[in-house]
PDB file of C-alpha atoms in Angstrom:
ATOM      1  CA  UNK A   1      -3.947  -9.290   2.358  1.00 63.00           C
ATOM      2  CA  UNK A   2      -0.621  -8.046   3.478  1.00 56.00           C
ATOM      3  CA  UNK A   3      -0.649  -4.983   6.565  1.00 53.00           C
ATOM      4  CA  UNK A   4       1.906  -2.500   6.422  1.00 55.00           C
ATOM      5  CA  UNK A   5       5.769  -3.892   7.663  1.00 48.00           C
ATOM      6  CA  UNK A   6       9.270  -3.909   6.255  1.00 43.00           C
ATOM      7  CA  UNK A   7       9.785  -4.087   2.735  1.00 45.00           C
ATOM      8  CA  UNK A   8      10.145  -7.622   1.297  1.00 45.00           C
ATOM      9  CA  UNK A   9      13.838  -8.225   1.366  1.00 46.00           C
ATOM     10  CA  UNK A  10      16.447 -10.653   1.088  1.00 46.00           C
ATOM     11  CA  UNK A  11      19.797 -10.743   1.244  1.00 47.00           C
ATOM     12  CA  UNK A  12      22.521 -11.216  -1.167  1.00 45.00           C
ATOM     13  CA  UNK A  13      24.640 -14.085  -0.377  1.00 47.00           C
ATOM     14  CA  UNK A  14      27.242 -12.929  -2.828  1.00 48.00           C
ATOM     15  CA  UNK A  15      27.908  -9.248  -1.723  1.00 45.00           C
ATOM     16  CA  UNK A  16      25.319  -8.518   1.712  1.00 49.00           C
ATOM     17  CA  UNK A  17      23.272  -6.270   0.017  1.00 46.00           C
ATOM     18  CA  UNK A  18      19.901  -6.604   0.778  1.00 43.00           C
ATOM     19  CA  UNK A  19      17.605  -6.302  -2.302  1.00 45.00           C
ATOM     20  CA  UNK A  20      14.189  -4.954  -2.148  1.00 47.00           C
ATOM     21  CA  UNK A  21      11.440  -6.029  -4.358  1.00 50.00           C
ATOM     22  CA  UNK A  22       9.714  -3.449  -5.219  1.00 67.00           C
ATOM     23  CA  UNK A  23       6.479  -5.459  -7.052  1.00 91.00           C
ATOM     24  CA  UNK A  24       3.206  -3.580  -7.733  1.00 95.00           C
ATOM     25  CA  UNK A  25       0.320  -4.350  -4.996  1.00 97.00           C
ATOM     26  CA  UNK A  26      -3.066  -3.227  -5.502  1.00 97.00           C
ATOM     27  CA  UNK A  27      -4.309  -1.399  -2.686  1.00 98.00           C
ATOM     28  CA  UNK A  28      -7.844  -1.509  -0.122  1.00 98.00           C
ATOM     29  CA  UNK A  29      -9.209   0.590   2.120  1.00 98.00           C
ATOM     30  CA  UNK A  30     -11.474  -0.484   5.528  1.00 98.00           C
ATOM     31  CA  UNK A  31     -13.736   1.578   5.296  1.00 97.00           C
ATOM     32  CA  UNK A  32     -14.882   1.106   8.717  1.00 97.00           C
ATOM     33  CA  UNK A  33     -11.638   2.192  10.057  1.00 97.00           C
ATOM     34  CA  UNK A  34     -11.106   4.996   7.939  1.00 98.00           C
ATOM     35  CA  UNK A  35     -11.566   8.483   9.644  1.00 97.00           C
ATOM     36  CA  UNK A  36     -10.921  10.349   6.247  1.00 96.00           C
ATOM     37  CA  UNK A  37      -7.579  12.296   7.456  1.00 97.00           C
ATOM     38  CA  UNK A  38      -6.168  12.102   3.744  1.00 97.00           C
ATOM     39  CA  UNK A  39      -3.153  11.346   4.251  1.00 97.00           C
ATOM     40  CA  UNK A  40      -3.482   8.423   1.721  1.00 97.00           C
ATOM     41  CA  UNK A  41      -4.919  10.822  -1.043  1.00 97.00           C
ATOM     42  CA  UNK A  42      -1.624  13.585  -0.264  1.00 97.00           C
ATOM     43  CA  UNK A  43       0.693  10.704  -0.847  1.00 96.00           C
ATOM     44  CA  UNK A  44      -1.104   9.016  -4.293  1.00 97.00           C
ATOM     45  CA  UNK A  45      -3.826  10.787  -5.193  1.00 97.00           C
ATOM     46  CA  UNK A  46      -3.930   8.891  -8.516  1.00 97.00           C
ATOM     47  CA  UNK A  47      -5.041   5.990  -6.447  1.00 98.00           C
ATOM     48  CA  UNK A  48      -6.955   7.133  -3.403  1.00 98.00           C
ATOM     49  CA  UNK A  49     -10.090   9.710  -3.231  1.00 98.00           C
ATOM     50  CA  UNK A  50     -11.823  10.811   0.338  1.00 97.00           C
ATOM     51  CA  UNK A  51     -15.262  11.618  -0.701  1.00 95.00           C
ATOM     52  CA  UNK A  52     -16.553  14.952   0.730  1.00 93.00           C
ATOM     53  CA  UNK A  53     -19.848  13.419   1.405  1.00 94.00           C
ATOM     54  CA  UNK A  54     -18.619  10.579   3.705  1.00 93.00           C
ATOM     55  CA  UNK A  55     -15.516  11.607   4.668  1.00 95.00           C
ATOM     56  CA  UNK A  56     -13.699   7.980   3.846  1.00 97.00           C
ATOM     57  CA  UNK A  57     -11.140   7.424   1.468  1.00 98.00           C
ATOM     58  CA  UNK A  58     -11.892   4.928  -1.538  1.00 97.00           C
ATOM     59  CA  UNK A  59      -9.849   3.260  -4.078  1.00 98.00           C
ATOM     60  CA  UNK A  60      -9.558   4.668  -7.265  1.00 97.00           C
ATOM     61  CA  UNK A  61      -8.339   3.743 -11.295  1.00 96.00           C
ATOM     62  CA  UNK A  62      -6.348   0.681 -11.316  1.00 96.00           C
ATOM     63  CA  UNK A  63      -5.659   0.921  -7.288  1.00 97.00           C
ATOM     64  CA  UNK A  64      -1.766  -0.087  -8.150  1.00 97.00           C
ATOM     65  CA  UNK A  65       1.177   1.164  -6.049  1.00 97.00           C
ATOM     66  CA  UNK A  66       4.734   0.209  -5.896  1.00 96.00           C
ATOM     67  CA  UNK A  67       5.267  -1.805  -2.770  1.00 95.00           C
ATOM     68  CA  UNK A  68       7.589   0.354  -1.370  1.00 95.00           C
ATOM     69  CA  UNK A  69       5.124   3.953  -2.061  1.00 96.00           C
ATOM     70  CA  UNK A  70       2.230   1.102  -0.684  1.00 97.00           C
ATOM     71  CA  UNK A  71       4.120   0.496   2.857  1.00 97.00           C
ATOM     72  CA  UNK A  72       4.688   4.244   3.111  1.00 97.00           C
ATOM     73  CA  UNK A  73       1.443   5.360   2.737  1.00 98.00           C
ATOM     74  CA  UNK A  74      -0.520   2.350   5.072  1.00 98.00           C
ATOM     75  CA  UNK A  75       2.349   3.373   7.729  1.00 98.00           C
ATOM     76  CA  UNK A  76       1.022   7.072   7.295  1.00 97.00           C
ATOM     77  CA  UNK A  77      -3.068   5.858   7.665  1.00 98.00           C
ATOM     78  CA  UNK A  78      -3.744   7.254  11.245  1.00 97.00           C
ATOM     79  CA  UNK A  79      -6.834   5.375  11.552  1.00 97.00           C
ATOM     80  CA  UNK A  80      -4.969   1.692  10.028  1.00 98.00           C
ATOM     81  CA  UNK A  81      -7.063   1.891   7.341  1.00 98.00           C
ATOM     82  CA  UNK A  82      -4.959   0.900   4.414  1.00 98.00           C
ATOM     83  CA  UNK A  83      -3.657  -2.253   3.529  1.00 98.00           C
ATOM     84  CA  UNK A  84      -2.456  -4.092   0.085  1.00 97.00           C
ATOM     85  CA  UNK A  85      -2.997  -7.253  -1.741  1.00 96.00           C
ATOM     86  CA  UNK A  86      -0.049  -8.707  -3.606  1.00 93.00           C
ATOM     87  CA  UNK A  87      -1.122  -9.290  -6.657  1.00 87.00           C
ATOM     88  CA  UNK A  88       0.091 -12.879  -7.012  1.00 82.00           C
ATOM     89  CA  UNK A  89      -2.283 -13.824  -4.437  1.00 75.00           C
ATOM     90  CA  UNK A  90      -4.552 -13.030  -6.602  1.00 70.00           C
ATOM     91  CA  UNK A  91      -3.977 -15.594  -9.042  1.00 65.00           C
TER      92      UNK A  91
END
């Protein structure tokens, strides 16, 4: 399970541009540390739901992000709730 930190990048040896990879993750709430602030539903409400009966987000549908929209919205989780598998740990 990967925690929310600086895009995966590398650089370019051939012109210093650093590339980001910008994979699909699928994403998981804690649902002990979750204190239902919805920020995670604001930012992809396709793939997060706070339920108004326990106040604690949940994933939802396929629970895919981009990594990049992924990082963003675990950095936004006041409560450090959100986190991401990548999916080739899956495998």
């Amino acid at each position: 399970m990967t925690t929310p930190s600086s895009p995966d990048a590398s650089a370019d040896p051939r012109t210093d541009q650093v590339e980001v990879h910008d994979d699909l993750v699928l994403m998981v709430v804690n649902a002990e540390s979750c204190i239902g602030a919805g920020q995670c539903e604001m930012s992809a409400a396709h793939v997060f739901l706070v339920s108004d009966d326990e106040g604690i987000a949940t994933v939802i549908g396929d629970g895919l992000l981009a990594r990049s929209t992924a990082i963003a919205v675990a950095d936004q989780c006041p409560g450090r709730a959100i986190s991401f598998i990548e999916l080739d740990e899956m495998e």
